[in-house]
């Protein structure tokens, strides 16, 4: 019986030591896996943020291309007709109808100019700030979710701005058609 109690104690002790060794080994590998998965997640988040920022830049480039190709053409057309319209405006003081149409047209031209210059410059500054924040994020390991929210918000601002400019261009086209009848 003494021999069996020694064997039981010895086997219990050895099982305890082995189980602790296995526990520490598994726990150590779990920590490594956890750290590796955290690194992978941070890398993926960083890649997603970079993709969203590049998409944001592309949307802004589309807005600038639209401004350059479409809006600039409208503004040049307005500039070419400006002197003729001012002469007609001076000559037709008694015509309230023309003055109302001219004021609408002039306001639309000013709105188009202000929207495409000042507001797009504001968006460009916002994009540069976001790019800077993303760069700081890599250095300081900041959480990317707030930057991603700002990127998505700015992207929606750009798309809304493009839609707004398209609407102004459509209004300009209709007003230009009406006002052009006075020029001819």
Tab-separated table of N, CA and C in Angstrom:
chain	number	residue	atom	x	y	z
A	1	UNK	N	0.815	-1.168	0.000
A	1	UNK	CA	0.000	0.000	0.000
A	1	UNK	C	0.875	1.254	0.000
A	2	UNK	N	2.005	1.208	0.721
A	2	UNK	CA	2.907	2.345	0.749
A	2	UNK	C	3.413	2.657	-0.648
A	3	UNK	N	3.661	1.630	-1.343
A	3	UNK	CA	4.176	1.798	-2.693
A	3	UNK	C	3.127	2.432	-3.603
A	4	UNK	N	1.923	2.070	-3.460
A	4	UNK	CA	0.870	2.613	-4.305
A	4	UNK	C	0.554	4.067	-3.929
A	5	UNK	N	0.636	4.420	-2.670
A	5	UNK	CA	0.403	5.816	-2.255
A	5	UNK	C	1.527	6.682	-2.805
A	6	UNK	N	2.771	6.168	-2.785
A	6	UNK	CA	3.882	6.923	-3.351
A	6	UNK	C	3.684	7.101	-4.854
A	7	UNK	N	3.236	6.026	-5.494
A	7	UNK	CA	2.996	6.107	-6.925
A	7	UNK	C	1.871	7.095	-7.244
A	8	UNK	N	0.855	7.077	-6.425
A	8	UNK	CA	-0.271	7.990	-6.648
A	8	UNK	C	0.171	9.439	-6.436
A	9	UNK	N	0.922	9.680	-5.371
A	9	UNK	CA	1.406	11.035	-5.105
A	9	UNK	C	2.372	11.490	-6.206
A	10	UNK	N	3.233	10.574	-6.584
A	10	UNK	CA	4.199	10.893	-7.634
A	10	UNK	C	3.495	11.155	-8.974
A	11	UNK	N	2.545	10.308	-9.286
A	11	UNK	CA	1.820	10.506	-10.542
A	11	UNK	C	0.967	11.781	-10.483
A	12	UNK	N	0.392	12.087	-9.328
A	12	UNK	CA	-0.385	13.310	-9.160
A	12	UNK	C	0.514	14.535	-9.320
A	13	UNK	N	1.676	14.455	-8.683
A	13	UNK	CA	2.628	15.549	-8.779
A	13	UNK	C	3.098	15.731	-10.229
A	14	UNK	N	3.414	14.641	-10.880
A	14	UNK	CA	3.884	14.728	-12.270
A	14	UNK	C	2.763	15.231	-13.192
A	15	UNK	N	1.539	14.788	-12.958
A	15	UNK	CA	0.408	15.277	-13.749
A	15	UNK	C	0.180	16.778	-13.531
A	16	UNK	N	0.331	17.215	-12.304
A	16	UNK	CA	0.173	18.626	-11.983
A	16	UNK	C	1.246	19.451	-12.685
A	17	UNK	N	2.474	18.976	-12.618
A	17	UNK	CA	3.570	19.702	-13.267
A	17	UNK	C	3.398	19.721	-14.788
A	18	UNK	N	3.017	18.597	-15.326
A	18	UNK	CA	2.818	18.516	-16.777
A	18	UNK	C	1.662	19.421	-17.208
A	19	UNK	N	0.563	19.412	-16.448
A	19	UNK	CA	-0.588	20.246	-16.807
A	19	UNK	C	-0.237	21.733	-16.710
A	20	UNK	N	0.559	22.114	-15.704
A	20	UNK	CA	0.986	23.505	-15.591
A	20	UNK	C	1.904	23.882	-16.747
A	21	UNK	N	2.802	22.984	-17.096
A	21	UNK	CA	3.706	23.250	-18.218
A	21	UNK	C	2.900	23.394	-19.508
A	22	UNK	N	1.938	22.553	-19.725
A	22	UNK	CA	1.096	22.626	-20.920
A	22	UNK	C	0.272	23.916	-20.895
A	23	UNK	N	-0.270	24.245	-19.724
A	23	UNK	CA	-1.047	25.472	-19.590
A	23	UNK	C	-0.203	26.692	-19.953
A	24	UNK	N	1.005	26.791	-19.401
A	24	UNK	CA	1.875	27.919	-19.699
A	24	UNK	C	2.282	27.939	-21.175
A	25	UNK	N	2.534	26.773	-21.728
A	25	UNK	CA	2.907	26.696	-23.146
A	25	UNK	C	1.748	27.153	-24.026
A	26	UNK	N	0.554	26.647	-23.740
A	26	UNK	CA	-0.609	27.032	-24.530
A	26	UNK	C	-0.964	28.499	-24.331
A	27	UNK	N	-0.845	28.956	-23.104
A	27	UNK	CA	-1.142	30.348	-22.808
A	27	UNK	C	-0.149	31.261	-23.526
A	28	UNK	N	1.108	30.841	-23.560
A	28	UNK	CA	2.130	31.620	-24.243
A	28	UNK	C	1.845	31.674	-25.741
A	29	UNK	N	1.487	30.564	-26.333
A	29	UNK	CA	1.190	30.555	-27.763
A	29	UNK	C	-0.097	31.322	-28.054
A	30	UNK	N	-1.056	31.303	-27.140
A	30	UNK	CA	-2.287	32.060	-27.310
A	30	UNK	C	-1.985	33.563	-27.298
A	31	UNK	N	-1.087	33.977	-26.405
A	31	UNK	CA	-0.704	35.384	-26.365
A	31	UNK	C	-0.016	35.790	-27.664
A	32	UNK	N	0.849	34.907	-28.167
A	32	UNK	CA	1.518	35.195	-29.432
A	32	UNK	C	0.492	35.297	-30.552
A	33	UNK	N	-0.451	34.362	-30.581
A	33	UNK	CA	-1.497	34.391	-31.591
A	33	UNK	C	-2.340	35.654	-31.461
A	34	UNK	N	-2.635	36.012	-30.217
A	34	UNK	CA	-3.422	37.207	-29.965
A	34	UNK	C	-2.676	38.450	-30.444
A	35	UNK	N	-1.380	38.536	-30.110
A	35	UNK	CA	-0.586	39.677	-30.551
A	35	UNK	C	-0.460	39.704	-32.072
A	36	UNK	N	-0.266	38.530	-32.667
A	36	UNK	CA	-0.184	38.465	-34.126
A	36	UNK	C	-1.500	38.888	-34.766
A	37	UNK	N	-2.609	38.427	-34.193
A	37	UNK	CA	-3.910	38.805	-34.759
A	37	UNK	C	-4.167	40.294	-34.571
A	38	UNK	N	-3.735	40.877	-33.444
A	38	UNK	CA	-3.869	42.319	-33.249
A	38	UNK	C	-3.054	43.088	-34.277
A	39	UNK	N	-1.827	42.612	-34.529
A	39	UNK	CA	-0.999	43.253	-35.550
A	39	UNK	C	-1.656	43.157	-36.921
A	40	UNK	N	-2.224	41.998	-37.221
A	40	UNK	CA	-2.903	41.826	-38.510
A	40	UNK	C	-4.113	42.749	-38.613
A	41	UNK	N	-4.869	42.866	-37.538
A	41	UNK	CA	-6.043	43.746	-37.524
A	41	UNK	C	-5.623	45.198	-37.718
A	42	UNK	N	-4.583	45.625	-37.016
A	42	UNK	CA	-4.105	47.000	-37.162
A	42	UNK	C	-3.613	47.255	-38.579
A	43	UNK	N	-2.933	46.266	-39.154
A	43	UNK	CA	-2.459	46.401	-40.526
A	43	UNK	C	-3.636	46.517	-41.491
A	44	UNK	N	-4.649	45.670	-41.293
A	44	UNK	CA	-5.832	45.732	-42.150
A	44	UNK	C	-6.579	47.047	-41.991
A	45	UNK	N	-6.710	47.521	-40.762
A	45	UNK	CA	-7.371	48.804	-40.525
A	45	UNK	C	-6.611	49.930	-41.213
A	46	UNK	N	-5.283	49.863	-41.126
A	46	UNK	CA	-4.455	50.874	-41.776
A	46	UNK	C	-4.619	50.820	-43.293
A	47	UNK	N	-4.657	49.610	-43.847
A	47	UNK	CA	-4.852	49.463	-45.293
A	47	UNK	C	-6.226	49.972	-45.723
A	48	UNK	N	-7.247	49.668	-44.928
A	48	UNK	CA	-8.601	50.148	-45.226
A	48	UNK	C	-8.641	51.673	-45.192
A	49	UNK	N	-7.993	52.252	-44.185
A	49	UNK	CA	-7.952	53.707	-44.084
A	49	UNK	C	-7.236	54.310	-45.291
A	50	UNK	N	-6.131	53.701	-45.693
A	50	UNK	CA	-5.406	54.198	-46.865
A	50	UNK	C	-6.262	54.101	-48.127
A	51	UNK	N	-7.013	52.999	-48.267
A	51	UNK	CA	-7.901	52.849	-49.422
A	51	UNK	C	-9.011	53.899	-49.406
A	52	UNK	N	-9.573	54.144	-48.230
A	52	UNK	CA	-10.638	55.144	-48.125
A	52	UNK	C	-10.107	56.540	-48.443
A	53	UNK	N	-8.887	56.835	-48.004
A	53	UNK	CA	-8.297	58.136	-48.299
A	53	UNK	C	-7.996	58.261	-49.790
A	54	UNK	N	-7.513	57.187	-50.399
A	54	UNK	CA	-7.256	57.257	-51.842
A	54	UNK	C	-8.570	57.406	-52.611
A	55	UNK	N	-9.638	56.761	-52.144
A	55	UNK	CA	-10.956	56.928	-52.757
A	55	UNK	C	-11.450	58.366	-52.584
A	56	UNK	N	-11.198	58.930	-51.422
A	56	UNK	CA	-11.566	60.318	-51.150
A	56	UNK	C	-10.829	61.256	-52.109
A	57	UNK	N	-9.545	61.010	-52.300
A	57	UNK	CA	-8.759	61.839	-53.224
A	57	UNK	C	-9.286	61.707	-54.653
A	58	UNK	N	-9.663	60.493	-55.047
A	58	UNK	CA	-10.201	60.292	-56.400
A	58	UNK	C	-11.523	61.029	-56.573
A	59	UNK	N	-12.375	60.986	-55.547
A	59	UNK	CA	-13.638	61.729	-55.614
A	59	UNK	C	-13.386	63.226	-55.750
A	60	UNK	N	-12.390	63.706	-55.025
A	60	UNK	CA	-12.052	65.130	-55.111
A	60	UNK	C	-11.499	65.463	-56.501
A	61	UNK	N	-10.673	64.566	-57.039
A	61	UNK	CA	-10.149	64.780	-58.390
A	61	UNK	C	-11.281	64.815	-59.418
A	62	UNK	N	-12.290	63.967	-59.232
A	62	UNK	CA	-13.460	64.006	-60.121
A	62	UNK	C	-14.197	65.332	-60.011
A	63	UNK	N	-14.318	65.826	-58.788
A	63	UNK	CA	-14.964	67.123	-58.575
A	63	UNK	C	-14.166	68.229	-59.257
A	64	UNK	N	-12.841	68.192	-59.096
A	64	UNK	CA	-12.006	69.202	-59.744
A	64	UNK	C	-12.095	69.103	-61.266
A	65	UNK	N	-12.105	67.883	-61.782
A	65	UNK	CA	-12.223	67.693	-63.237
A	65	UNK	C	-13.558	68.229	-63.728
A	66	UNK	N	-14.622	67.979	-62.980
A	66	UNK	CA	-15.939	68.507	-63.347
A	66	UNK	C	-15.913	70.034	-63.329
A	67	UNK	N	-15.317	70.585	-62.272
A	67	UNK	CA	-15.216	72.045	-62.192
A	67	UNK	C	-14.435	72.602	-63.376
A	68	UNK	N	-13.358	71.932	-63.727
A	68	UNK	CA	-12.514	72.419	-64.807
A	68	UNK	C	-13.193	72.268	-66.164
A	69	UNK	N	-13.802	71.122	-66.388
A	69	UNK	CA	-14.377	70.844	-67.705
A	69	UNK	C	-15.757	71.460	-67.921
A	70	UNK	N	-16.570	71.496	-66.898
A	70	UNK	CA	-17.955	71.938	-67.069
A	70	UNK	C	-18.163	73.352	-66.529
A	71	UNK	N	-17.789	73.553	-65.273
A	71	UNK	CA	-18.076	74.830	-64.625
A	71	UNK	C	-17.258	75.954	-65.253
A	72	UNK	N	-15.996	75.689	-65.523
A	72	UNK	CA	-15.162	76.720	-66.123
A	72	UNK	C	-15.716	77.141	-67.482
A	73	UNK	N	-16.241	76.187	-68.228
A	73	UNK	CA	-16.873	76.498	-69.512
A	73	UNK	C	-18.071	77.420	-69.315
A	74	UNK	N	-18.881	77.143	-68.309
A	74	UNK	CA	-20.051	77.982	-68.023
A	74	UNK	C	-19.615	79.396	-67.612
A	75	UNK	N	-18.583	79.459	-66.779
A	75	UNK	CA	-18.116	80.762	-66.313
A	75	UNK	C	-17.493	81.564	-67.459
A	76	UNK	N	-16.808	80.892	-68.368
A	76	UNK	CA	-16.256	81.588	-69.534
A	76	UNK	C	-17.371	82.101	-70.442
A	77	UNK	N	-18.415	81.316	-70.589
A	77	UNK	CA	-19.574	81.748	-71.371
A	77	UNK	C	-20.203	82.985	-70.728
A	78	UNK	N	-20.343	82.952	-69.407
A	78	UNK	CA	-20.921	84.092	-68.689
A	78	UNK	C	-20.033	85.319	-68.842
A	79	UNK	N	-18.731	85.131	-68.770
A	79	UNK	CA	-17.794	86.241	-68.907
A	79	UNK	C	-17.858	86.841	-70.305
A	80	UNK	N	-17.978	85.986	-71.327
A	80	UNK	CA	-18.047	86.468	-72.711
A	80	UNK	C	-19.288	87.319	-72.945
A	81	UNK	N	-20.384	86.968	-72.290
A	81	UNK	CA	-21.645	87.702	-72.487
A	81	UNK	C	-21.844	88.845	-71.503
A	82	UNK	N	-20.911	88.990	-70.565
A	82	UNK	CA	-21.108	89.949	-69.478
A	82	UNK	C	-21.248	91.386	-69.987
A	83	UNK	N	-20.386	91.803	-70.874
A	83	UNK	CA	-20.453	93.190	-71.355
A	83	UNK	C	-21.749	93.464	-72.110
A	84	UNK	N	-22.143	92.536	-72.971
A	84	UNK	CA	-23.393	92.713	-73.720
A	84	UNK	C	-24.579	92.805	-72.768
A	85	UNK	N	-24.586	91.931	-71.762
A	85	UNK	CA	-25.705	91.922	-70.807
A	85	UNK	C	-25.743	93.203	-69.983
A	86	UNK	N	-24.582	93.729	-69.619
A	86	UNK	CA	-24.555	94.970	-68.845
A	86	UNK	C	-25.074	96.143	-69.680
A	87	UNK	N	-24.748	96.143	-70.965
A	87	UNK	CA	-25.258	97.195	-71.852
A	87	UNK	C	-26.784	97.105	-71.971
A	88	UNK	N	-27.270	95.858	-72.157
A	88	UNK	CA	-28.724	95.669	-72.250
A	88	UNK	C	-29.385	96.055	-70.927
A	89	UNK	N	-28.735	95.724	-69.816
A	89	UNK	CA	-29.259	96.062	-68.491
A	89	UNK	C	-29.375	97.574	-68.341
A	90	UNK	N	-28.365	98.310	-68.782
A	90	UNK	CA	-28.395	99.775	-68.681
A	90	UNK	C	-29.468	100.359	-69.610
A	91	UNK	N	-29.578	99.795	-70.793
A	91	UNK	CA	-30.542	100.303	-71.767
A	91	UNK	C	-31.985	99.984	-71.397
A	92	UNK	N	-32.207	98.895	-70.667
A	92	UNK	CA	-33.583	98.471	-70.378
A	92	UNK	C	-33.940	98.677	-68.914
A	93	UNK	N	-33.744	99.885	-68.463
A	93	UNK	CA	-34.070	100.207	-67.071
A	93	UNK	C	-35.565	100.066	-66.822
A	94	UNK	N	-36.335	100.344	-67.819
A	94	UNK	CA	-37.789	100.270	-67.652
A	94	UNK	C	-38.285	98.832	-67.658
A	95	UNK	N	-37.513	97.893	-68.178
A	95	UNK	CA	-37.943	96.498	-68.268
A	95	UNK	C	-37.607	95.754	-66.970
A	96	UNK	N	-38.625	95.660	-66.128
A	96	UNK	CA	-38.408	94.951	-64.859
A	96	UNK	C	-38.177	93.466	-65.072
A	97	UNK	N	-38.817	92.927	-66.087
A	97	UNK	CA	-38.690	91.496	-66.375
A	97	UNK	C	-37.228	91.128	-66.662
A	98	UNK	N	-36.571	91.937	-67.490
A	98	UNK	CA	-35.165	91.669	-67.783
A	98	UNK	C	-34.311	91.844	-66.539
A	99	UNK	N	-34.574	92.863	-65.766
A	99	UNK	CA	-33.780	93.096	-64.557
A	99	UNK	C	-33.892	91.930	-63.582
A	100	UNK	N	-35.097	91.376	-63.452
A	100	UNK	CA	-35.286	90.222	-62.564
A	100	UNK	C	-34.504	89.021	-63.087
A	101	UNK	N	-34.634	88.778	-64.396
A	101	UNK	CA	-33.906	87.652	-64.996
A	101	UNK	C	-32.396	87.867	-64.907
A	102	UNK	N	-31.942	89.103	-65.126
A	102	UNK	CA	-30.514	89.396	-65.054
A	102	UNK	C	-29.991	89.194	-63.637
A	103	UNK	N	-30.773	89.633	-62.652
A	103	UNK	CA	-30.335	89.460	-61.259
A	103	UNK	C	-30.234	87.970	-60.925
A	104	UNK	N	-31.229	87.179	-61.325
A	104	UNK	CA	-31.185	85.717	-61.100
A	104	UNK	C	-29.954	85.105	-61.764
A	105	UNK	N	-29.746	85.510	-63.003
A	105	UNK	CA	-28.612	84.987	-63.775
A	105	UNK	C	-27.293	85.373	-63.122
A	106	UNK	N	-27.160	86.621	-62.738
A	106	UNK	CA	-25.937	87.116	-62.111
A	106	UNK	C	-25.689	86.419	-60.776
A	107	UNK	N	-26.745	86.253	-59.980
A	107	UNK	CA	-26.614	85.531	-58.708
A	107	UNK	C	-26.172	84.095	-58.934
A	108	UNK	N	-26.707	83.475	-59.968
A	108	UNK	CA	-26.340	82.091	-60.282
A	108	UNK	C	-24.873	81.997	-60.687
A	109	UNK	N	-24.407	82.941	-61.492
A	109	UNK	CA	-22.995	82.964	-61.898
A	109	UNK	C	-22.098	83.147	-60.672
A	110	UNK	N	-22.471	84.070	-59.791
A	110	UNK	CA	-21.681	84.297	-58.574
A	110	UNK	C	-21.675	83.066	-57.671
A	111	UNK	N	-22.824	82.436	-57.525
A	111	UNK	CA	-22.925	81.221	-56.719
A	111	UNK	C	-22.059	80.108	-57.307
A	112	UNK	N	-22.107	79.973	-58.611
A	112	UNK	CA	-21.301	78.962	-59.285
A	112	UNK	C	-19.816	79.222	-59.059
A	113	UNK	N	-19.414	80.462	-59.182
A	113	UNK	CA	-18.003	80.818	-58.968
A	113	UNK	C	-17.583	80.562	-57.520
A	114	UNK	N	-18.383	81.042	-56.580
A	114	UNK	CA	-18.035	80.882	-55.163
A	114	UNK	C	-18.018	79.415	-54.741
A	115	UNK	N	-18.971	78.654	-55.239
A	115	UNK	CA	-19.052	77.240	-54.870
A	115	UNK	C	-17.853	76.470	-55.391
A	116	UNK	N	-17.453	76.773	-56.603
A	116	UNK	CA	-16.357	76.004	-57.191
A	116	UNK	C	-14.988	76.450	-56.700
A	117	UNK	N	-14.876	77.652	-56.187
A	117	UNK	CA	-13.560	78.089	-55.733
A	117	UNK	C	-13.408	77.933	-54.220
A	118	UNK	N	-14.161	78.715	-53.478
A	118	UNK	CA	-13.967	78.754	-52.027
A	118	UNK	C	-14.296	77.420	-51.344
A	119	UNK	N	-15.411	76.836	-51.721
A	119	UNK	CA	-15.839	75.621	-51.035
A	119	UNK	C	-14.978	74.418	-51.404
A	120	UNK	N	-14.516	74.356	-52.647
A	120	UNK	CA	-13.642	73.229	-53.007
A	120	UNK	C	-12.261	73.390	-52.374
A	121	UNK	N	-11.817	74.633	-52.190
A	121	UNK	CA	-10.557	74.863	-51.468
A	121	UNK	C	-10.715	74.394	-50.027
A	122	UNK	N	-11.862	74.657	-49.424
A	122	UNK	CA	-12.146	74.186	-48.061
A	122	UNK	C	-12.091	72.659	-48.004
A	123	UNK	N	-12.663	71.997	-48.999
A	123	UNK	CA	-12.623	70.537	-49.038
A	123	UNK	C	-11.193	70.015	-49.211
A	124	UNK	N	-10.416	70.712	-50.011
A	124	UNK	CA	-9.034	70.296	-50.222
A	124	UNK	C	-8.244	70.391	-48.911
A	125	UNK	N	-8.456	71.446	-48.146
A	125	UNK	CA	-7.788	71.585	-46.841
A	125	UNK	C	-8.213	70.457	-45.903
A	126	UNK	N	-9.480	70.119	-45.944
A	126	UNK	CA	-10.005	69.048	-45.093
A	126	UNK	C	-9.335	67.710	-45.452
A	127	UNK	N	-9.151	67.464	-46.751
A	127	UNK	CA	-8.499	66.228	-47.197
A	127	UNK	C	-7.055	66.194	-46.728
A	128	UNK	N	-6.360	67.311	-46.849
A	128	UNK	CA	-4.972	67.363	-46.389
A	128	UNK	C	-4.872	67.103	-44.887
A	129	UNK	N	-5.821	67.638	-44.121
A	129	UNK	CA	-5.853	67.369	-42.679
A	129	UNK	C	-6.059	65.884	-42.389
A	130	UNK	N	-6.940	65.252	-43.146
A	130	UNK	CA	-7.193	63.823	-42.948
A	130	UNK	C	-5.970	62.981	-43.314
A	131	UNK	N	-5.278	63.357	-44.367
A	131	UNK	CA	-4.057	62.646	-44.748
A	131	UNK	C	-3.009	62.793	-43.648
A	132	UNK	N	-2.934	63.991	-43.083
A	132	UNK	CA	-1.996	64.228	-41.990
A	132	UNK	C	-2.369	63.403	-40.755
A	133	UNK	N	-3.660	63.351	-40.441
A	133	UNK	CA	-4.115	62.540	-39.301
A	133	UNK	C	-3.804	61.065	-39.519
A	134	UNK	N	-3.975	60.600	-40.749
A	134	UNK	CA	-3.679	59.195	-41.052
A	134	UNK	C	-2.192	58.915	-40.883
A	135	UNK	N	-1.351	59.870	-41.259
A	135	UNK	CA	0.089	59.717	-41.055
A	135	UNK	C	0.445	59.693	-39.579
A	136	UNK	N	-0.208	60.544	-38.788
A	136	UNK	CA	0.008	60.542	-37.338
A	136	UNK	C	-0.502	59.248	-36.727
A	137	UNK	N	-1.557	58.703	-37.295
A	137	UNK	CA	-2.133	57.458	-36.808
A	137	UNK	C	-1.107	56.334	-36.887
A	138	UNK	N	-0.350	56.287	-37.972
A	138	UNK	CA	0.668	55.244	-38.119
A	138	UNK	C	1.770	55.406	-37.086
A	139	UNK	N	2.135	56.652	-36.806
A	139	UNK	CA	3.224	56.903	-35.860
A	139	UNK	C	2.789	56.681	-34.412
A	140	UNK	N	1.609	57.138	-34.080
A	140	UNK	CA	1.162	57.134	-32.678
A	140	UNK	C	0.198	56.013	-32.335
A	141	UNK	N	-0.114	55.156	-33.294
A	141	UNK	CA	-1.051	54.049	-33.092
A	141	UNK	C	-2.392	54.532	-32.541
A	142	UNK	N	-2.905	55.602	-33.120
A	142	UNK	CA	-4.226	56.097	-32.747
A	142	UNK	C	-5.291	55.186	-33.328
A	143	UNK	N	-6.480	55.272	-32.807
A	143	UNK	CA	-7.576	54.446	-33.306
A	143	UNK	C	-8.081	55.018	-34.630
A	144	UNK	N	-8.239	54.161	-35.619
A	144	UNK	CA	-8.570	54.618	-36.972
A	144	UNK	C	-10.048	54.893	-37.175
A	145	UNK	N	-10.904	54.471	-36.275
A	145	UNK	CA	-12.346	54.622	-36.518
A	145	UNK	C	-12.771	56.087	-36.622
A	146	UNK	N	-12.191	56.963	-35.817
A	146	UNK	CA	-12.561	58.379	-35.898
A	146	UNK	C	-12.094	58.990	-37.215
A	147	UNK	N	-10.911	58.606	-37.649
A	147	UNK	CA	-10.407	59.117	-38.924
A	147	UNK	C	-11.272	58.586	-40.063
A	148	UNK	N	-11.662	57.309	-39.982
A	148	UNK	CA	-12.518	56.723	-41.016
A	148	UNK	C	-13.861	57.442	-41.084
A	149	UNK	N	-14.414	57.795	-39.942
A	149	UNK	CA	-15.678	58.540	-39.929
A	149	UNK	C	-15.511	59.889	-40.614
A	150	UNK	N	-14.385	60.571	-40.314
A	150	UNK	CA	-14.123	61.864	-40.955
A	150	UNK	C	-13.938	61.719	-42.457
A	151	UNK	N	-13.272	60.633	-42.867
A	151	UNK	CA	-13.057	60.387	-44.299
A	151	UNK	C	-14.402	60.155	-44.988
A	152	UNK	N	-15.245	59.344	-44.395
A	152	UNK	CA	-16.566	59.073	-44.987
A	152	UNK	C	-17.410	60.344	-45.041
A	153	UNK	N	-17.343	61.131	-43.985
A	153	UNK	CA	-18.096	62.386	-43.953
A	153	UNK	C	-17.603	63.341	-45.042
A	154	UNK	N	-16.295	63.460	-45.172
A	154	UNK	CA	-15.728	64.344	-46.194
A	154	UNK	C	-16.055	63.837	-47.588
A	155	UNK	N	-16.030	62.530	-47.756
A	155	UNK	CA	-16.397	61.946	-49.049
A	155	UNK	C	-17.844	62.278	-49.399
A	156	UNK	N	-18.726	62.187	-48.419
A	156	UNK	CA	-20.129	62.541	-48.676
A	156	UNK	C	-20.265	64.034	-48.964
A	157	UNK	N	-19.441	64.870	-48.308
A	157	UNK	CA	-19.460	66.304	-48.601
A	157	UNK	C	-19.060	66.571	-50.049
A	158	UNK	N	-18.050	65.838	-50.515
A	158	UNK	CA	-17.586	66.020	-51.895
A	158	UNK	C	-18.680	65.630	-52.873
A	159	UNK	N	-19.307	64.487	-52.639
A	159	UNK	CA	-20.378	64.055	-53.538
A	159	UNK	C	-21.562	65.015	-53.503
A	160	UNK	N	-21.894	65.509	-52.316
A	160	UNK	CA	-22.972	66.499	-52.207
A	160	UNK	C	-22.607	67.794	-52.912
A	161	UNK	N	-21.340	68.184	-52.776
A	161	UNK	CA	-20.879	69.404	-53.444
A	161	UNK	C	-20.971	69.247	-54.958
A	162	UNK	N	-20.587	68.083	-55.468
A	162	UNK	CA	-20.665	67.835	-56.913
A	162	UNK	C	-22.117	67.897	-57.374
A	163	UNK	N	-23.019	67.265	-56.624
A	163	UNK	CA	-24.451	67.323	-56.971
A	163	UNK	C	-24.973	68.753	-56.926
A	164	UNK	N	-24.546	69.504	-55.922
A	164	UNK	CA	-24.960	70.897	-55.786
A	164	UNK	C	-24.469	71.719	-56.983
A	165	UNK	N	-23.225	71.503	-57.381
A	165	UNK	CA	-22.670	72.232	-58.518
A	165	UNK	C	-23.390	71.835	-59.807
A	166	UNK	N	-23.704	70.553	-59.943
A	166	UNK	CA	-24.464	70.119	-61.127
A	166	UNK	C	-25.823	70.803	-61.181
A	167	UNK	N	-26.483	70.933	-60.036
A	167	UNK	CA	-27.780	71.625	-59.983
A	167	UNK	C	-27.640	73.097	-60.351
A	168	UNK	N	-26.580	73.724	-59.853
A	168	UNK	CA	-26.347	75.135	-60.186
A	168	UNK	C	-26.080	75.280	-61.683
A	169	UNK	N	-25.308	74.331	-62.255
A	169	UNK	CA	-25.035	74.370	-63.696
A	169	UNK	C	-26.328	74.219	-64.493
A	170	UNK	N	-27.210	73.342	-64.045
A	170	UNK	CA	-28.496	73.168	-64.738
A	170	UNK	C	-29.312	74.459	-64.662
A	171	UNK	N	-29.304	75.097	-63.502
A	171	UNK	CA	-30.023	76.366	-63.348
A	171	UNK	C	-29.378	77.430	-64.236
A	172	UNK	N	-28.038	77.429	-64.266
A	172	UNK	CA	-27.333	78.375	-65.127
A	172	UNK	C	-27.731	78.186	-66.587
A	173	UNK	N	-27.787	76.924	-67.015
A	173	UNK	CA	-28.139	76.647	-68.408
A	173	UNK	C	-29.522	77.210	-68.758
A	174	UNK	N	-30.491	76.977	-67.868
A	174	UNK	CA	-31.842	77.479	-68.164
A	174	UNK	C	-31.877	79.002	-68.127
A	175	UNK	N	-31.203	79.612	-67.142
A	175	UNK	CA	-31.181	81.073	-67.071
A	175	UNK	C	-30.402	81.671	-68.234
A	176	UNK	N	-29.340	80.995	-68.629
A	176	UNK	CA	-28.539	81.477	-69.754
A	176	UNK	C	-29.357	81.441	-71.046
A	177	UNK	N	-30.143	80.408	-71.204
A	177	UNK	CA	-31.006	80.323	-72.382
A	177	UNK	C	-31.977	81.495	-72.414
A	178	UNK	N	-32.602	81.780	-71.292
A	178	UNK	CA	-33.567	82.882	-71.208
A	178	UNK	C	-32.876	84.220	-71.440
A	179	UNK	N	-31.743	84.409	-70.790
A	179	UNK	CA	-31.052	85.694	-70.873
A	179	UNK	C	-30.426	85.887	-72.251
A	180	UNK	N	-30.114	84.771	-72.902
A	180	UNK	CA	-29.493	84.835	-74.219
A	180	UNK	C	-30.473	85.364	-75.270
A	181	UNK	N	-31.754	85.214	-75.018
A	181	UNK	CA	-32.748	85.738	-75.963
A	181	UNK	C	-32.696	87.263	-76.018
A	182	UNK	N	-32.263	87.898	-74.925
A	182	UNK	CA	-32.154	89.346	-74.899
A	182	UNK	C	-30.930	89.823	-75.662
A	183	UNK	N	-29.892	88.981	-75.728
A	183	UNK	CA	-28.658	89.380	-76.393
A	183	UNK	C	-28.857	89.426	-77.892
A	184	UNK	N	-29.613	88.470	-78.440
A	184	UNK	CA	-29.773	88.368	-79.902
A	184	UNK	C	-30.773	89.293	-80.436
